[in-house]
GROMACS .gro file of N, CA and C in nm:
model
  336
    1MET      N    1   0.071  -0.129  -0.031
    1MET     CA    2   0.015   0.019   0.024
    1MET      C    3   0.056   0.120  -0.032
    2MET      N    4   0.177   0.118   0.081
    2MET     CA    5   0.262   0.258   0.130
    2MET      C    6   0.360   0.252  -0.087
    3GLY      N    7   0.352   0.189  -0.139
    3GLY     CA    8   0.418   0.182  -0.232
    3GLY      C    9   0.373   0.250  -0.370
    4ALA      N   10   0.237   0.242  -0.330
    4ALA     CA   11   0.088   0.275  -0.438
    4ALA      C   12   0.087   0.454  -0.458
    5VAL      N   13   0.183   0.480  -0.281
    5VAL     CA   14   0.101   0.613  -0.203
    5VAL      C   15   0.231   0.712  -0.263
    6THR      N   16   0.387   0.631  -0.305
    6THR     CA   17   0.543   0.708  -0.324
    6THR      C   18   0.525   0.697  -0.443
    7ALA      N   19   0.526   0.599  -0.573
    7ALA     CA   20   0.450   0.598  -0.671
    7ALA      C   21   0.405   0.781  -0.709
    8SER      N   22   0.289   0.783  -0.651
    8SER     CA   23   0.147   0.915  -0.681
    8SER      C   24   0.254   1.027  -0.657
    9ALA      N   25   0.359   1.064  -0.567
    9ALA     CA   26   0.430   1.115  -0.523
    9ALA      C   27   0.522   1.174  -0.560
   10VAL      N   28   0.588   1.021  -0.653
   10VAL     CA   29   0.688   1.124  -0.771
   10VAL      C   30   0.621   1.127  -0.905
   11VAL      N   31   0.521   1.107  -0.955
   11VAL     CA   32   0.428   1.131  -1.065
   11VAL      C   33   0.445   1.286  -1.019
   12SER      N   34   0.324   1.266  -0.927
   12SER     CA   35   0.290   1.406  -0.921
   12SER      C   36   0.383   1.543  -0.914
   13ILE      N   37   0.513   1.450  -0.890
   13ILE     CA   38   0.688   1.601  -0.847
   13ILE      C   39   0.721   1.593  -0.989
   14LYS      N   40   0.756   1.508  -1.043
   14LYS     CA   41   0.825   1.533  -1.162
   14LYS      C   42   0.769   1.644  -1.279
   15PRO      N   43   0.648   1.680  -1.314
   15PRO     CA   44   0.633   1.742  -1.400
   15PRO      C   45   0.553   1.953  -1.309
   16ALA      N   46   0.652   1.873  -1.147
   16ALA     CA   47   0.623   2.030  -1.142
   16ALA      C   48   0.743   2.048  -1.155
   17LEU      N   49   0.821   1.986  -1.116
   17LEU     CA   50   1.036   2.021  -1.153
   17LEU      C   51   1.058   2.070  -1.253
   18ALA      N   52   0.967   2.005  -1.409
   18ALA     CA   53   0.996   2.017  -1.435
   18ALA      C   54   0.952   2.165  -1.534
   19GLN      N   55   0.863   2.171  -1.466
   19GLN     CA   56   0.800   2.290  -1.497
   19GLN      C   57   0.873   2.414  -1.473
   20ALA      N   58   0.938   2.387  -1.280
   20ALA     CA   59   1.019   2.535  -1.241
   20ALA      C   60   1.123   2.545  -1.290
   21ALA      N   61   1.181   2.401  -1.387
   21ALA     CA   62   1.309   2.440  -1.512
   21ALA      C   63   1.281   2.535  -1.625
   22GLY      N   64   1.120   2.461  -1.657
   22GLY     CA   65   1.193   2.549  -1.748
   22GLY      C   66   1.147   2.696  -1.732
   23SER      N   67   1.070   2.709  -1.640
   23SER     CA   68   1.019   2.890  -1.591
   23SER      C   69   1.207   2.918  -1.619
   24VAL      N   70   1.276   2.859  -1.558
   24VAL     CA   71   1.437   2.920  -1.539
   24VAL      C   72   1.511   2.986  -1.604
   25LEU      N   73   1.410   2.900  -1.750
   25LEU     CA   74   1.504   2.901  -1.876
   25LEU      C   75   1.448   2.999  -1.926
   26HIS      N   76   1.279   3.126  -1.932
   26HIS     CA   77   1.282   3.193  -2.008
   26HIS      C   78   1.245   3.314  -1.877
   27CYS      N   79   1.239   3.319  -1.814
   27CYS     CA   80   1.246   3.434  -1.681
   27CYS      C   81   1.361   3.499  -1.762
   28GLU      N   82   1.355   3.656  -1.726
   28GLU     CA   83   1.442   3.768  -1.810
   28GLU      C   84   1.503   3.843  -1.720
   29ILE      N   85   1.604   3.949  -1.747
   29ILE     CA   86   1.729   3.933  -1.701
   29ILE      C   87   1.790   4.110  -1.773
   30PRO      N   88   1.689   4.241  -1.702
   30PRO     CA   89   1.688   4.338  -1.822
   30PRO      C   90   1.892   4.425  -1.789
   31VAL      N   91   1.950   4.463  -1.909
   31VAL     CA   92   2.077   4.475  -1.872
   31VAL      C   93   2.050   4.632  -1.934
   32PRO      N   94   2.113   4.694  -1.865
   32PRO     CA   95   2.051   4.737  -1.666
   32PRO      C   96   1.933   4.723  -1.689
   33GLY      N   97   1.987   4.690  -1.539
   33GLY     CA   98   1.811   4.729  -1.461
   33GLY      C   99   1.751   4.860  -1.365
   34ASN      N  100   1.620   4.810  -1.371
   34ASN     CA  101   1.619   4.966  -1.318
   34ASN      C  102   1.689   5.069  -1.257
   35HIS      N  103   1.717   5.011  -1.189
   35HIS     CA  104   1.802   5.059  -1.043
   35HIS      C  105   1.929   5.180  -1.165
   36ALA      N  106   1.975   5.101  -1.266
   36ALA     CA  107   2.085   5.175  -1.313
   36ALA      C  108   2.028   5.192  -1.459
   37ALA      N  109   1.933   5.237  -1.460
   37ALA     CA  110   1.864   5.346  -1.598
   37ALA      C  111   1.904   5.396  -1.693
   38GLY      N  112   1.961   5.418  -1.728
   38GLY     CA  113   2.067   5.510  -1.855
   38GLY      C  114   2.210   5.482  -1.817
   39GLY      N  115   2.248   5.419  -1.700
   39GLY     CA  116   2.438   5.389  -1.754
   39GLY      C  117   2.433   5.301  -1.845
   40TYR      N  118   2.598   5.272  -1.912
   40TYR     CA  119   2.634   5.161  -1.933
   40TYR      C  120   2.674   5.087  -1.891
   41ILE      N  121   2.776   5.028  -1.941
   41ILE     CA  122   2.811   4.797  -1.881
   41ILE      C  123   2.985   4.857  -1.901
   42GLY      N  124   3.040   4.918  -1.793
   42GLY     CA  125   3.154   4.897  -1.828
   42GLY      C  126   3.223   4.757  -1.867
   43PRO      N  127   3.359   4.722  -1.939
   43PRO     CA  128   3.371   4.551  -1.916
   43PRO      C  129   3.388   4.493  -1.826
   44ASP      N  130   3.405   4.537  -1.682
   44ASP     CA  131   3.440   4.492  -1.538
   44ASP      C  132   3.282   4.443  -1.497
   45GLY      N  133   3.181   4.490  -1.610
   45GLY     CA  134   3.042   4.404  -1.502
   45GLY      C  135   2.955   4.615  -1.475
   46LYS      N  136   3.056   4.697  -1.413
   46LYS     CA  137   2.985   4.844  -1.359
   46LYS      C  138   2.941   4.888  -1.427
   47ILE      N  139   2.861   4.935  -1.394
   47ILE     CA  140   2.766   5.100  -1.449
   47ILE      C  141   2.823   5.178  -1.402
   48VAL      N  142   2.872   5.290  -1.555
   48VAL     CA  143   2.954   5.401  -1.588
   48VAL      C  144   2.870   5.460  -1.661
   49SER      N  145   2.930   5.591  -1.630
   49SER     CA  146   2.868   5.720  -1.685
   49SER      C  147   2.942   5.663  -1.903
   50PRO      N  148   2.790   5.712  -2.002
   50PRO     CA  149   2.794   5.643  -2.072
   50PRO      C  150   2.954   5.700  -2.186
   51ASP      N  151   3.036   5.875  -2.109
   51ASP     CA  152   3.153   5.858  -2.193
   51ASP      C  153   3.249   5.755  -2.171
   52THR      N  154   3.208   5.661  -2.041
   52THR     CA  155   3.381   5.589  -2.021
   52THR      C  156   3.382   5.506  -2.122
   53PRO      N  157   3.537   5.532  -2.170
   53PRO     CA  158   3.588   5.471  -2.235
   53PRO      C  159   3.555   5.336  -2.261
   54GLY      N  160   3.539   5.210  -2.340
   54GLY     CA  161   3.538   5.108  -2.319
   54GLY      C  162   3.422   5.014  -2.307
   55SER      N  163   3.258   5.174  -2.233
   55SER     CA  164   3.203   5.105  -2.201
   55SER      C  165   3.040   5.061  -2.302
   56PHE      N  166   3.014   4.952  -2.284
   56PHE     CA  167   2.874   4.965  -2.349
   56PHE      C  168   2.763   5.026  -2.316
   57PRO      N  169   2.621   5.015  -2.420
   57PRO     CA  170   2.540   5.116  -2.379
   57PRO      C  171   2.443   4.989  -2.382
   58PRO      N  172   2.345   5.030  -2.306
   58PRO     CA  173   2.238   4.972  -2.264
   58PRO      C  174   2.159   4.810  -2.361
   59ALA      N  175   2.140   4.709  -2.337
   59ALA     CA  176   2.147   4.604  -2.426
   59ALA      C  177   2.042   4.592  -2.505
   60GLY      N  178   1.964   4.713  -2.442
   60GLY     CA  179   1.793   4.687  -2.582
   60GLY      C  180   1.757   4.640  -2.574
   61ARG      N  181   1.772   4.558  -2.449
   61ARG     CA  182   1.632   4.398  -2.518
   61ARG      C  183   1.682   4.286  -2.328
   62ASN      N  184   1.543   4.302  -2.300
   62ASN     CA  185   1.577   4.158  -2.185
   62ASN      C  186   1.654   4.009  -2.235
   63PHE      N  187   1.752   3.980  -2.121
   63PHE     CA  188   1.852   3.874  -2.249
   63PHE      C  189   1.761   3.743  -2.123
   64THR      N  190   1.725   3.563  -2.163
   64THR     CA  191   1.613   3.493  -2.088
   64THR      C  192   1.709   3.394  -2.039
   65GLY      N  193   1.681   3.351  -1.966
   65GLY     CA  194   1.728   3.340  -1.869
   65GLY      C  195   1.798   3.196  -1.907
   66GLU      N  196   1.750   3.114  -2.028
   66GLU     CA  197   1.842   3.023  -2.123
   66GLU      C  198   2.075   3.099  -2.227
   67GLU      N  199   1.943   3.189  -2.231
   67GLU     CA  200   2.068   3.246  -2.345
   67GLU      C  201   2.205   3.374  -2.218
   68VAL      N  202   2.175   3.340  -2.103
   68VAL     CA  203   2.234   3.373  -1.999
   68VAL      C  204   2.277   3.265  -1.999
   69LYS      N  205   2.245   3.178  -1.996
   69LYS     CA  206   2.320   3.036  -1.866
   69LYS      C  207   2.409   2.952  -2.037
   70ARG      N  208   2.379   2.984  -2.122
   70ARG     CA  209   2.439   2.950  -2.271
   70ARG      C  210   2.577   3.041  -2.248
   71ALA      N  211   2.566   3.220  -2.180
   71ALA     CA  212   2.669   3.245  -2.282
   71ALA      C  213   2.723   3.252  -2.134
   72MET      N  214   2.701   3.246  -1.969
   72MET     CA  215   2.799   3.217  -1.882
   72MET      C  216   2.850   3.047  -1.929
   73ASN      N  217   2.881   2.941  -2.020
   73ASN     CA  218   2.933   2.888  -2.056
   73ASN      C  219   2.995   2.903  -2.163
   74GLY      N  220   3.011   2.963  -2.209
   74GLY     CA  221   3.130   3.064  -2.257
   74GLY      C  222   3.094   3.099  -2.417
   75ARG      N  223   2.901   3.109  -2.430
   75ARG     CA  224   2.897   3.158  -2.574
   75ARG      C  225   2.858   3.320  -2.624
   76SER      N  226   2.842   3.360  -2.684
   76SER     CA  227   2.793   3.534  -2.655
   76SER      C  228   2.646   3.498  -2.635
   77LEU      N  229   2.598   3.618  -2.553
   77LEU     CA  230   2.442   3.700  -2.546
   77LEU      C  231   2.409   3.697  -2.738
   78PRO      N  232   2.291   3.677  -2.732
   78PRO     CA  233   2.271   3.718  -2.966
   78PRO      C  234   2.218   3.829  -2.925
   79GLY      N  235   2.335   3.914  -3.032
   79GLY     CA  236   2.368   4.018  -3.045
   79GLY      C  237   2.396   4.136  -3.062
   80THR      N  238   2.544   4.080  -2.930
   80THR     CA  239   2.686   4.103  -2.898
   80THR      C  240   2.782   4.053  -2.993
   81SER      N  241   2.877   4.169  -2.918
   81SER     CA  242   2.978   4.098  -2.939
   81SER      C  243   3.122   4.013  -2.889
   82TYR      N  244   3.195   3.977  -2.886
   82TYR     CA  245   3.197   3.888  -2.768
   82TYR      C  246   3.272   3.977  -2.633
   83ASP      N  247   3.344   4.125  -2.645
   83ASP     CA  248   3.433   4.219  -2.559
   83ASP      C  249   3.193   4.226  -2.499
   84GLN      N  250   3.101   4.280  -2.598
   84GLN     CA  251   3.052   4.278  -2.529
   84GLN      C  252   2.982   4.224  -2.401
   85SER      N  253   2.933   4.122  -2.508
   85SER     CA  254   2.869   3.990  -2.400
   85SER      C  255   2.893   3.914  -2.259
   86LYS      N  256   3.045   3.980  -2.354
   86LYS     CA  257   3.165   3.911  -2.157
   86LYS      C  258   3.106   4.065  -2.031
   87ALA      N  259   3.094   4.123  -2.061
   87ALA     CA  260   3.066   4.219  -1.973
   87ALA      C  261   2.968   4.233  -1.964
   88TYR      N  262   2.883   4.271  -1.956
   88TYR     CA  263   2.722   4.193  -2.004
   88TYR      C  264   2.734   4.058  -1.902
   89VAL      N  265   2.758   3.937  -1.916
   89VAL     CA  266   2.767   3.911  -1.808
   89VAL      C  267   2.875   3.944  -1.748
   90ASN      N  268   2.943   3.950  -1.651
   90ASN     CA  269   3.031   4.034  -1.525
   90ASN      C  270   2.873   4.108  -1.543
   91TYR      N  271   2.811   4.107  -1.536
   91TYR     CA  272   2.695   4.195  -1.514
   91TYR      C  273   2.676   4.184  -1.471
   92ILE      N  274   2.570   4.117  -1.507
   92ILE     CA  275   2.448   3.986  -1.379
   92ILE      C  276   2.557   3.970  -1.342
   93ARG      N  277   2.655   3.872  -1.298
   93ARG     CA  278   2.721   3.776  -1.232
   93ARG      C  279   2.766   3.925  -1.046
   94ARG      N  280   2.671   3.997  -1.097
   94ARG     CA  281   2.710   4.167  -1.064
   94ARG      C  282   2.618   4.183  -0.948
   95LEU      N  283   2.447   4.120  -0.975
   95LEU     CA  284   2.349   4.138  -0.925
   95LEU      C  285   2.344   4.107  -0.771
   96GLN      N  286   2.289   4.194  -0.676
   96GLN     CA  287   2.265   4.198  -0.556
   96GLN      C  288   2.078   4.159  -0.583
   97SER      N  289   2.017   4.106  -0.503
   97SER     CA  290   1.922   4.119  -0.373
   97SER      C  291   1.807   4.201  -0.441
   98GLY      N  292   1.763   4.286  -0.498
   98GLY     CA  293   1.643   4.379  -0.474
   98GLY      C  294   1.693   4.427  -0.595
   99GLN      N  295   1.802   4.414  -0.699
   99GLN     CA  296   1.763   4.402  -0.895
   99GLN      C  297   1.710   4.338  -0.961
  100SER      N  298   1.690   4.415  -1.025
  100SER     CA  299   1.571   4.359  -1.148
  100SER      C  300   1.760   4.221  -1.200
  101GLY      N  301   1.675   4.184  -1.244
  101GLY     CA  302   1.762   4.062  -1.280
  101GLY      C  303   1.752   3.936  -1.174
  102PHE      N  304   1.801   3.975  -1.066
  102PHE     CA  305   1.864   3.907  -0.957
  102PHE      C  306   1.779   3.779  -0.952
  103THR      N  307   1.629   3.752  -0.925
  103THR     CA  308   1.552   3.626  -0.856
  103THR      C  309   1.664   3.502  -1.043
  104CYS      N  310   1.613   3.537  -1.149
  104CYS     CA  311   1.638   3.509  -1.219
  104CYS      C  312   1.726   3.418  -1.232
  105TYR      N  313   1.887   3.555  -1.250
  105TYR     CA  314   2.021   3.502  -1.245
  105TYR      C  315   2.021   3.407  -1.093
  106ALA      N  316   2.006   3.414  -0.986
  106ALA     CA  317   2.020   3.331  -0.947
  106ALA      C  318   1.876   3.183  -0.868
  107SER      N  319   1.854   3.193  -1.005
  107SER     CA  320   1.754   2.997  -0.970
  107SER      C  321   1.842   2.983  -1.144
  108LEU      N  322   1.947   3.009  -1.220
  108LEU     CA  323   2.031   2.968  -1.264
  108LEU      C  324   2.131   2.916  -1.173
  109GLN      N  325   2.139   2.995  -1.079
  109GLN     CA  326   2.228   2.806  -0.975
  109GLN      C  327   2.277   2.799  -0.918
  110MET      N  328   2.137   2.723  -0.925
  110MET     CA  329   2.078   2.641  -0.811
  110MET      C  330   2.123   2.520  -0.882
  111PRO      N  331   2.210   2.432  -0.874
  111PRO     CA  332   2.175   2.329  -0.966
  111PRO      C  333   2.047   2.220  -0.909
  112ARG      N  334   2.045   2.176  -1.055
  112ARG     CA  335   1.882   2.046  -1.090
  112ARG      C  336   1.913   1.980  -1.040
   0.00000   0.00000   0.00000
């Protein structure tokens, strides 16, 4: 009798985990977020003024969790140069609690 209950629980949990994993890949991260609107991104990922040499303009669109995950594994973010992508990923890695995109980034870091 206990085996039937356990099997039922496993069947119920697996779809929920799959749905959660899928939603993580579809969450979005703005570069930069609302807290730094108008700022440019320096090569180290810090927010800098637009006239800073070597800085990059805002991305112009949000990146999905899936795109960010690929970029963190060595690929470039869509529509960016190698150096621009690197700066944006550095920015994303610097996100802190309360900033736009942090929850999405944090969920990418959790083991599955």
